[in-house]
mmCIF file with all atom_site columns, C-alpha atoms in Angstrom:
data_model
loop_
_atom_site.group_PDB
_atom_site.id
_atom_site.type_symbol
_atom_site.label_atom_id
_atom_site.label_alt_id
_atom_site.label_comp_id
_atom_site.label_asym_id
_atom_site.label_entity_id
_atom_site.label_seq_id
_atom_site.pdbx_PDB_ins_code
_atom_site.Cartn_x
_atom_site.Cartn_y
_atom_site.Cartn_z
_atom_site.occupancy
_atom_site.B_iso_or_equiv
_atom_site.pdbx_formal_charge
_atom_site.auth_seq_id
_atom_site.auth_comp_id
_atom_site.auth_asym_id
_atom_site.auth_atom_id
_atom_site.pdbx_PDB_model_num
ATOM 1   C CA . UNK A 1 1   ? 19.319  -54.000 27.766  1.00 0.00 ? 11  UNK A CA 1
ATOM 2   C CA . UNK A 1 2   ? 20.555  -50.694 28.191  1.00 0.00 ? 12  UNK A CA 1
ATOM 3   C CA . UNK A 1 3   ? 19.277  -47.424 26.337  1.00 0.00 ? 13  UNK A CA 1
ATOM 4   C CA . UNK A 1 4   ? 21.527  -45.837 24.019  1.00 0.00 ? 14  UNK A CA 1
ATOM 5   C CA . UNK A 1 5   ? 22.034  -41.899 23.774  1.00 0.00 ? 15  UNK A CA 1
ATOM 6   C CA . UNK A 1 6   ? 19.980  -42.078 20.720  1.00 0.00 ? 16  UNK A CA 1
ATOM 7   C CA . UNK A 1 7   ? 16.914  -43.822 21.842  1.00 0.00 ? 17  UNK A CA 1
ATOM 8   C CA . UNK A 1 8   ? 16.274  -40.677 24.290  1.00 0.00 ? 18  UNK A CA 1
ATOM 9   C CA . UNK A 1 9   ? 14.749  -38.342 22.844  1.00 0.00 ? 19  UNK A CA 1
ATOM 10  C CA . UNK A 1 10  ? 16.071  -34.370 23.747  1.00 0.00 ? 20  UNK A CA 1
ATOM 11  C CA . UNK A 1 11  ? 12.326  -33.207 23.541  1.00 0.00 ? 21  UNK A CA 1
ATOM 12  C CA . UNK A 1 12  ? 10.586  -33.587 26.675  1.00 0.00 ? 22  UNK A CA 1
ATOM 13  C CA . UNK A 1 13  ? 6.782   -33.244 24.745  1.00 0.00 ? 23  UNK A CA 1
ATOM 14  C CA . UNK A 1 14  ? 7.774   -36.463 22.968  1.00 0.00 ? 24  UNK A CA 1
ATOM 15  C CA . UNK A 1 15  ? 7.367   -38.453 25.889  1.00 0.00 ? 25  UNK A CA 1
ATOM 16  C CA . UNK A 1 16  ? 3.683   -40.266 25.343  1.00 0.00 ? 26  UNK A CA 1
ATOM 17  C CA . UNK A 1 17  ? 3.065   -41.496 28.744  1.00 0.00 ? 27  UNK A CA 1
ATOM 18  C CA . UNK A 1 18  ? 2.855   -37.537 29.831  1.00 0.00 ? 28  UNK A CA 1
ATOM 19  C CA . UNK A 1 19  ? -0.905  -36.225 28.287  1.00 0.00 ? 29  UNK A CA 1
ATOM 20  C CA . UNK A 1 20  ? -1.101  -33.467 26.278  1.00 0.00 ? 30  UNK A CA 1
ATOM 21  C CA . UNK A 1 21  ? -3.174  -30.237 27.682  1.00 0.00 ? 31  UNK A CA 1
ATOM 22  C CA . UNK A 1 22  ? -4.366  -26.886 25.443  1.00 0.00 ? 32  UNK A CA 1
ATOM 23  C CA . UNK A 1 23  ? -2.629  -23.644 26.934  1.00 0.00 ? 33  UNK A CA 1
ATOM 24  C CA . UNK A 1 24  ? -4.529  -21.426 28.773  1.00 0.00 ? 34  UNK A CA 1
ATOM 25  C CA . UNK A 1 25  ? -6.189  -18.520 25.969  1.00 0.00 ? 35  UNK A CA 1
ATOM 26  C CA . UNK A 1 26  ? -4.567  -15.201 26.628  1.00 0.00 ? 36  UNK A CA 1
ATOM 27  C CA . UNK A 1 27  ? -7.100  -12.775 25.385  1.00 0.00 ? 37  UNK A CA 1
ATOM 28  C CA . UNK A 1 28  ? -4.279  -10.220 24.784  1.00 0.00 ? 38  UNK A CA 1
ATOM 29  C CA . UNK A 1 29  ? -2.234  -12.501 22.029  1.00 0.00 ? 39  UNK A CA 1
ATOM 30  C CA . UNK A 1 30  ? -5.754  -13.312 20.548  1.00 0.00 ? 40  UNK A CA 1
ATOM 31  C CA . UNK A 1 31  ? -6.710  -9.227  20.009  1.00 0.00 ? 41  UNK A CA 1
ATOM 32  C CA . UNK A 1 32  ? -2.808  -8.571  19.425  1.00 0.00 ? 42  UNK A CA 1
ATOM 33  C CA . UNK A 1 33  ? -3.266  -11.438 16.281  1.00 0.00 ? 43  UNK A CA 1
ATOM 34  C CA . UNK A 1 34  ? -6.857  -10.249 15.394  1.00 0.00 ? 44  UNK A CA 1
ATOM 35  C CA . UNK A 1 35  ? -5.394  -6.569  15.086  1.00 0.00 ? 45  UNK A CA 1
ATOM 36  C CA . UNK A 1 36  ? -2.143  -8.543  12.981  1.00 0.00 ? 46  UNK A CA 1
ATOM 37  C CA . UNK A 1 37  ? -4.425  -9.859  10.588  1.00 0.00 ? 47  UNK A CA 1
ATOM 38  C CA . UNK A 1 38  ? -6.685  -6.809  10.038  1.00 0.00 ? 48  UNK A CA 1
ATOM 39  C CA . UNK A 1 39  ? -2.873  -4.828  9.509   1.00 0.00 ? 49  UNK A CA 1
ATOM 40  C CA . UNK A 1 40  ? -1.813  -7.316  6.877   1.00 0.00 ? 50  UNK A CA 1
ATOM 41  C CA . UNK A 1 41  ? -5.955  -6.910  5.340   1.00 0.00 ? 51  UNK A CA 1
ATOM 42  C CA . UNK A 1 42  ? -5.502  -3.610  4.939   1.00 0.00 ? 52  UNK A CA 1
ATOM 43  C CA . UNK A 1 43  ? -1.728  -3.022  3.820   1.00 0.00 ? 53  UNK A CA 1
ATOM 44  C CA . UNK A 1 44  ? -2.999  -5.663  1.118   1.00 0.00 ? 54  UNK A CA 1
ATOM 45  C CA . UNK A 1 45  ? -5.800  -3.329  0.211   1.00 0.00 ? 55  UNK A CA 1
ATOM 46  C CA . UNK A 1 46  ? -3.936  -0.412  0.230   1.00 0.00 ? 56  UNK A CA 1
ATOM 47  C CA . UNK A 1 47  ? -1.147  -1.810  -2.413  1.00 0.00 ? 57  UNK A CA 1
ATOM 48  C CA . UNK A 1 48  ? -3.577  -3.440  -4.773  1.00 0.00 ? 58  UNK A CA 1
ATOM 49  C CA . UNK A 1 49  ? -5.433  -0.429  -4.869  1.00 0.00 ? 59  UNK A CA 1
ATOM 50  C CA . UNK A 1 50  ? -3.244  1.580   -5.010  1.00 0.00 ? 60  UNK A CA 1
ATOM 51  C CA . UNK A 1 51  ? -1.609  -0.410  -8.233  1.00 0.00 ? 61  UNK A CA 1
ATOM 52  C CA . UNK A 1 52  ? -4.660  0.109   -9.742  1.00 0.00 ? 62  UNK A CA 1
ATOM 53  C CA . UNK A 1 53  ? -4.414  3.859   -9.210  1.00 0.00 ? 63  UNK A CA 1
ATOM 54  C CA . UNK A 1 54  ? -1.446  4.240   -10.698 1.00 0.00 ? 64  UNK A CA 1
ATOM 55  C CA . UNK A 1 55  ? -2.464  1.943   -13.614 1.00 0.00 ? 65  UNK A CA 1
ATOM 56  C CA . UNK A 1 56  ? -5.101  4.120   -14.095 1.00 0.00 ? 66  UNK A CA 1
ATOM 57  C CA . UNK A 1 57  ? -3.213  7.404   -14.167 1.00 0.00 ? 67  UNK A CA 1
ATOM 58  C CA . UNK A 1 58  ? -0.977  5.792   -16.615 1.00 0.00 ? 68  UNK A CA 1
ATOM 59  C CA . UNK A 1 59  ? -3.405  4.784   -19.016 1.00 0.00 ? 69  UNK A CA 1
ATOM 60  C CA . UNK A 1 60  ? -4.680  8.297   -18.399 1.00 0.00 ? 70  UNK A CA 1
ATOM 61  C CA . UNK A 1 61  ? -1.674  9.766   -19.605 1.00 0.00 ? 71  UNK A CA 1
ATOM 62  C CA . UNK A 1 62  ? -0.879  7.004   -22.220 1.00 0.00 ? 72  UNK A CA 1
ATOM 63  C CA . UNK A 1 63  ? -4.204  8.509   -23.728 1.00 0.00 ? 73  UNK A CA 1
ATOM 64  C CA . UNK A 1 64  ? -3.733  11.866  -23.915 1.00 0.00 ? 74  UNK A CA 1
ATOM 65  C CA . UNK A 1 65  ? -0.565  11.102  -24.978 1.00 0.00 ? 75  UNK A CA 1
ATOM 66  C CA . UNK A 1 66  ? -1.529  9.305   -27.610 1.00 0.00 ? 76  UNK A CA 1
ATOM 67  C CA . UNK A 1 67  ? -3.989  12.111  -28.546 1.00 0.00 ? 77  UNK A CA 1
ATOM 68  C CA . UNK A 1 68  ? -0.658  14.573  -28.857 1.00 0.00 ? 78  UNK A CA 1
ATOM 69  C CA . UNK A 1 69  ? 0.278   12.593  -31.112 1.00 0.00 ? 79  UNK A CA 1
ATOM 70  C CA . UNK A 1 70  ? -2.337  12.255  -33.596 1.00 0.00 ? 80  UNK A CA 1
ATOM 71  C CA . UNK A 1 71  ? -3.078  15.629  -33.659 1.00 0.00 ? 81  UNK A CA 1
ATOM 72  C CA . UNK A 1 72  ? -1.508  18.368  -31.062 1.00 0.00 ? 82  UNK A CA 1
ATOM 73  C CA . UNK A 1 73  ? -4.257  20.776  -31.342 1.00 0.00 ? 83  UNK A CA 1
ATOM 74  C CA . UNK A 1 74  ? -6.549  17.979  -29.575 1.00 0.00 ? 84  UNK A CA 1
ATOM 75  C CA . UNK A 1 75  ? -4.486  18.383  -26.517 1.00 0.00 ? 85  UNK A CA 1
ATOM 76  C CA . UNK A 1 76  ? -4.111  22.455  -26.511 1.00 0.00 ? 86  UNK A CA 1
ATOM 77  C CA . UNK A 1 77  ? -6.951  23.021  -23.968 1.00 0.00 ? 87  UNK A CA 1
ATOM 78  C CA . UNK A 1 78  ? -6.560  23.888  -20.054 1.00 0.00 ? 88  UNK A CA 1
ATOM 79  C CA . UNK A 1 79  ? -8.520  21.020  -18.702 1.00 0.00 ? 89  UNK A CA 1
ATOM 80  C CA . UNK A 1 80  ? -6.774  18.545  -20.205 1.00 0.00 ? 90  UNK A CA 1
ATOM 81  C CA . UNK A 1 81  ? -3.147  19.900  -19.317 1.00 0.00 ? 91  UNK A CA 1
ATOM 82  C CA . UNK A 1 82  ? -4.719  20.055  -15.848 1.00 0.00 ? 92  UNK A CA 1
ATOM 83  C CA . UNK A 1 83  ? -6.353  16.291  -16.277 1.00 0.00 ? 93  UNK A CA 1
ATOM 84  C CA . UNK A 1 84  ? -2.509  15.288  -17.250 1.00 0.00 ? 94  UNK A CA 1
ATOM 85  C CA . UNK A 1 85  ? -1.108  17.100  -14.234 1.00 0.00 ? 95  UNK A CA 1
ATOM 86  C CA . UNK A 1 86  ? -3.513  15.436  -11.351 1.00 0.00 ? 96  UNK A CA 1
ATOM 87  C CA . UNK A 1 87  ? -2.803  12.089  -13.387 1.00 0.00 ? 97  UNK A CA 1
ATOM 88  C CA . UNK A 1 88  ? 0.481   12.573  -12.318 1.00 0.00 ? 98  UNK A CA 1
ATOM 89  C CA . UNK A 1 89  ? -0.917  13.563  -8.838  1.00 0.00 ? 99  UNK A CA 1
ATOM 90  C CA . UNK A 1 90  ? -2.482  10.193  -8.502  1.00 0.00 ? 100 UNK A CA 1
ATOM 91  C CA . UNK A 1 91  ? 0.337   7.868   -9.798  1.00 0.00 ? 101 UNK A CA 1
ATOM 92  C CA . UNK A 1 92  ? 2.799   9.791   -7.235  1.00 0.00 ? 102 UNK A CA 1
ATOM 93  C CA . UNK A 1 93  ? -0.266  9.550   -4.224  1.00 0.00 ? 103 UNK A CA 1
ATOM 94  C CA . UNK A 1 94  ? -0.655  5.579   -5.450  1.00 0.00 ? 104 UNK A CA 1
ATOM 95  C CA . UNK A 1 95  ? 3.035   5.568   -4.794  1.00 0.00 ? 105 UNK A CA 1
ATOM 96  C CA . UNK A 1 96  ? 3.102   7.084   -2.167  1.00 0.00 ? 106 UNK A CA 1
ATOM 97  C CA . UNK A 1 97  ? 0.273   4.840   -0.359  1.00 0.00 ? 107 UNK A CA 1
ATOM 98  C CA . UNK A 1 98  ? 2.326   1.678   -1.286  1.00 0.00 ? 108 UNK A CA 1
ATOM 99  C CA . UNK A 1 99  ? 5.388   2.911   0.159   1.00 0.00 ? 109 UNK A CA 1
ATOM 100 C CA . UNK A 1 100 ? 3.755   4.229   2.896   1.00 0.00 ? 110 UNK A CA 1
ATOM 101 C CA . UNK A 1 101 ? 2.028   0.475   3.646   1.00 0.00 ? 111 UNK A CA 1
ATOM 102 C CA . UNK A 1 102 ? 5.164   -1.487  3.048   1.00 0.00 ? 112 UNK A CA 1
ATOM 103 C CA . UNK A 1 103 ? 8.010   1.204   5.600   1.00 0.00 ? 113 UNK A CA 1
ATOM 104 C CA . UNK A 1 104 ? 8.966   -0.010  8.555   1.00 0.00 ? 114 UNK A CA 1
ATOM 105 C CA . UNK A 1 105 ? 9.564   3.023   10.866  1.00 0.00 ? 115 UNK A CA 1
ATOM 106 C CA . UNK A 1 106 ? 12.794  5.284   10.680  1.00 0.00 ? 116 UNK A CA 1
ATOM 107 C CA . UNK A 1 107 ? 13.717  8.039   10.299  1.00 0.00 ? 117 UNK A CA 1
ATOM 108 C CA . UNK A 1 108 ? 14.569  8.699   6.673   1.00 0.00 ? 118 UNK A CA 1
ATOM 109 C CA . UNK A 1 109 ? 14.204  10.495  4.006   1.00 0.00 ? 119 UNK A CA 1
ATOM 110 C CA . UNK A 1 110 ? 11.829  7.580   2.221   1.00 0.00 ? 120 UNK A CA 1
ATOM 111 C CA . UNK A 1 111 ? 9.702   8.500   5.796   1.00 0.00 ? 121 UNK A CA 1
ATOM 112 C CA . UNK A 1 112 ? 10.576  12.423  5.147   1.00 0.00 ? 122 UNK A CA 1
ATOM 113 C CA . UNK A 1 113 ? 8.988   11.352  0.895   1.00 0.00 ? 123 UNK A CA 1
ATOM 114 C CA . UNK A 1 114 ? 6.177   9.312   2.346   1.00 0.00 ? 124 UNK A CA 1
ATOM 115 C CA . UNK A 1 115 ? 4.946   12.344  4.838   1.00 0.00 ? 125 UNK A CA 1
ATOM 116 C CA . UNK A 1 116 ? 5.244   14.831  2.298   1.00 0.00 ? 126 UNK A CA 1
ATOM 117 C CA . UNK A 1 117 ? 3.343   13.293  -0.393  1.00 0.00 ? 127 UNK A CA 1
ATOM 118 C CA . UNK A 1 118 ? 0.820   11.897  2.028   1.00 0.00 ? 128 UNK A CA 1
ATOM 119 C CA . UNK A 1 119 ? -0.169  15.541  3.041   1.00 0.00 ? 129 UNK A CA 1
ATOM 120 C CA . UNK A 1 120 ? 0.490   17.562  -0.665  1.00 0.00 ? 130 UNK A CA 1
ATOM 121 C CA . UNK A 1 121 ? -1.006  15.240  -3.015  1.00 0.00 ? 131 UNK A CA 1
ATOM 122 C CA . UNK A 1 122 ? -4.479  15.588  -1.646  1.00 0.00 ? 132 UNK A CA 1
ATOM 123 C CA . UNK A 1 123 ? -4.252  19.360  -1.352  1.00 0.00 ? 133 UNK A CA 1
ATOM 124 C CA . UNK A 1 124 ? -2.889  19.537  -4.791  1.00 0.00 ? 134 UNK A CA 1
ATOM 125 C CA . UNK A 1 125 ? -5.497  17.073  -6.034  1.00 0.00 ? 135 UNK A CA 1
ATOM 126 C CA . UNK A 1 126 ? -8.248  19.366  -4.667  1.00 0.00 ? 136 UNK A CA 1
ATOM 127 C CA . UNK A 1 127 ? -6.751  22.421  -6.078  1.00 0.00 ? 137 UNK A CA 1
ATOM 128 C CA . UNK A 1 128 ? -6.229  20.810  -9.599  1.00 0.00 ? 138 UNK A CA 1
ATOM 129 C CA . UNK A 1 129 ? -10.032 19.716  -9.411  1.00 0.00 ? 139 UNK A CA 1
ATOM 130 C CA . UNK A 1 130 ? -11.504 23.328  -8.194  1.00 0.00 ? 140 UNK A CA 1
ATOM 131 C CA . UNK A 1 131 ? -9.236  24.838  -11.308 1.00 0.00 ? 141 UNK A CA 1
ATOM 132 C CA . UNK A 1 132 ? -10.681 22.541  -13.414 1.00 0.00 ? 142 UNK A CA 1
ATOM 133 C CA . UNK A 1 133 ? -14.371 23.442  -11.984 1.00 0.00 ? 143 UNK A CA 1
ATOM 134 C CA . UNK A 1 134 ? -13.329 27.107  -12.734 1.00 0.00 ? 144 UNK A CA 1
ATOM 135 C CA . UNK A 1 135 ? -11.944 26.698  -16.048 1.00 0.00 ? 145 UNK A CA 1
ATOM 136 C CA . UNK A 1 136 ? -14.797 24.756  -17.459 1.00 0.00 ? 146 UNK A CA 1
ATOM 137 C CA . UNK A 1 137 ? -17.530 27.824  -16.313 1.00 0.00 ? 147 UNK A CA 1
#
């Protein structure tokens, strides 16, 4: 009886007469996933957080501006126009953070957005806080 084109198969590793043996461990692919993982652990962490940041700043804001509108004079005081303002700060930092952990590298201006906010935001946060600090002596 003679074989037919289709009984052969074109993989080689189908052949059961030949035994199967594990590959050799290559510690570098093992770190090199390890390090994988722990990138796609912590670009999860930073989005969900940071989703919750800006949810937070929003409900910040929806509040206050809620407040405007029941009664404007509630809403007339420094700290709370600067509470507003680093609400703001911390929706455009939480958006920042998720862009940041979702770019793939080029030169852009998203990477030219991401580097600006990454480095302002905190410095503005920090100054919004210490006027705060001052305001309320």
């Amino acid at each position: 009886m003679s074989e037919n084109s289709t009984d052969i198969s074109p993989n080689p590793y189908d052949d059961p007469s030949i035994p199967y043996v594990e590959p050799p461990e290559n510690p570098l692919f093992q770190k090199s996933l390890e390090m994988m993982k722990q990138d796609k652990i912590f670009r999860d962490l930073n989005v969900n957080l940071s989703v919750l940041s800006v949810a937070g700043g929003l409900i910040v804001l929806s509040i206050i501006a809620a407040m405007w509108l029941y009664d404007k004079r509630l809403v007339n005081r420094v700290s709370l126009r600067l509470t507003t303002v680093i609400s703001l700060v911390d929706i455009l930092t939480g958006i920042a953070v998720i862009e940041y952990s979702t770019y793939v590298a080029r030169d852009t201006l998203r990477c030219t957005f991401i580097a600006w906010a990454m480095s302002f935001c905190p410095q503005l946060y920090l100054f919004l806080t210490v006027m705060i600090a001052f305001n309320l002596q």
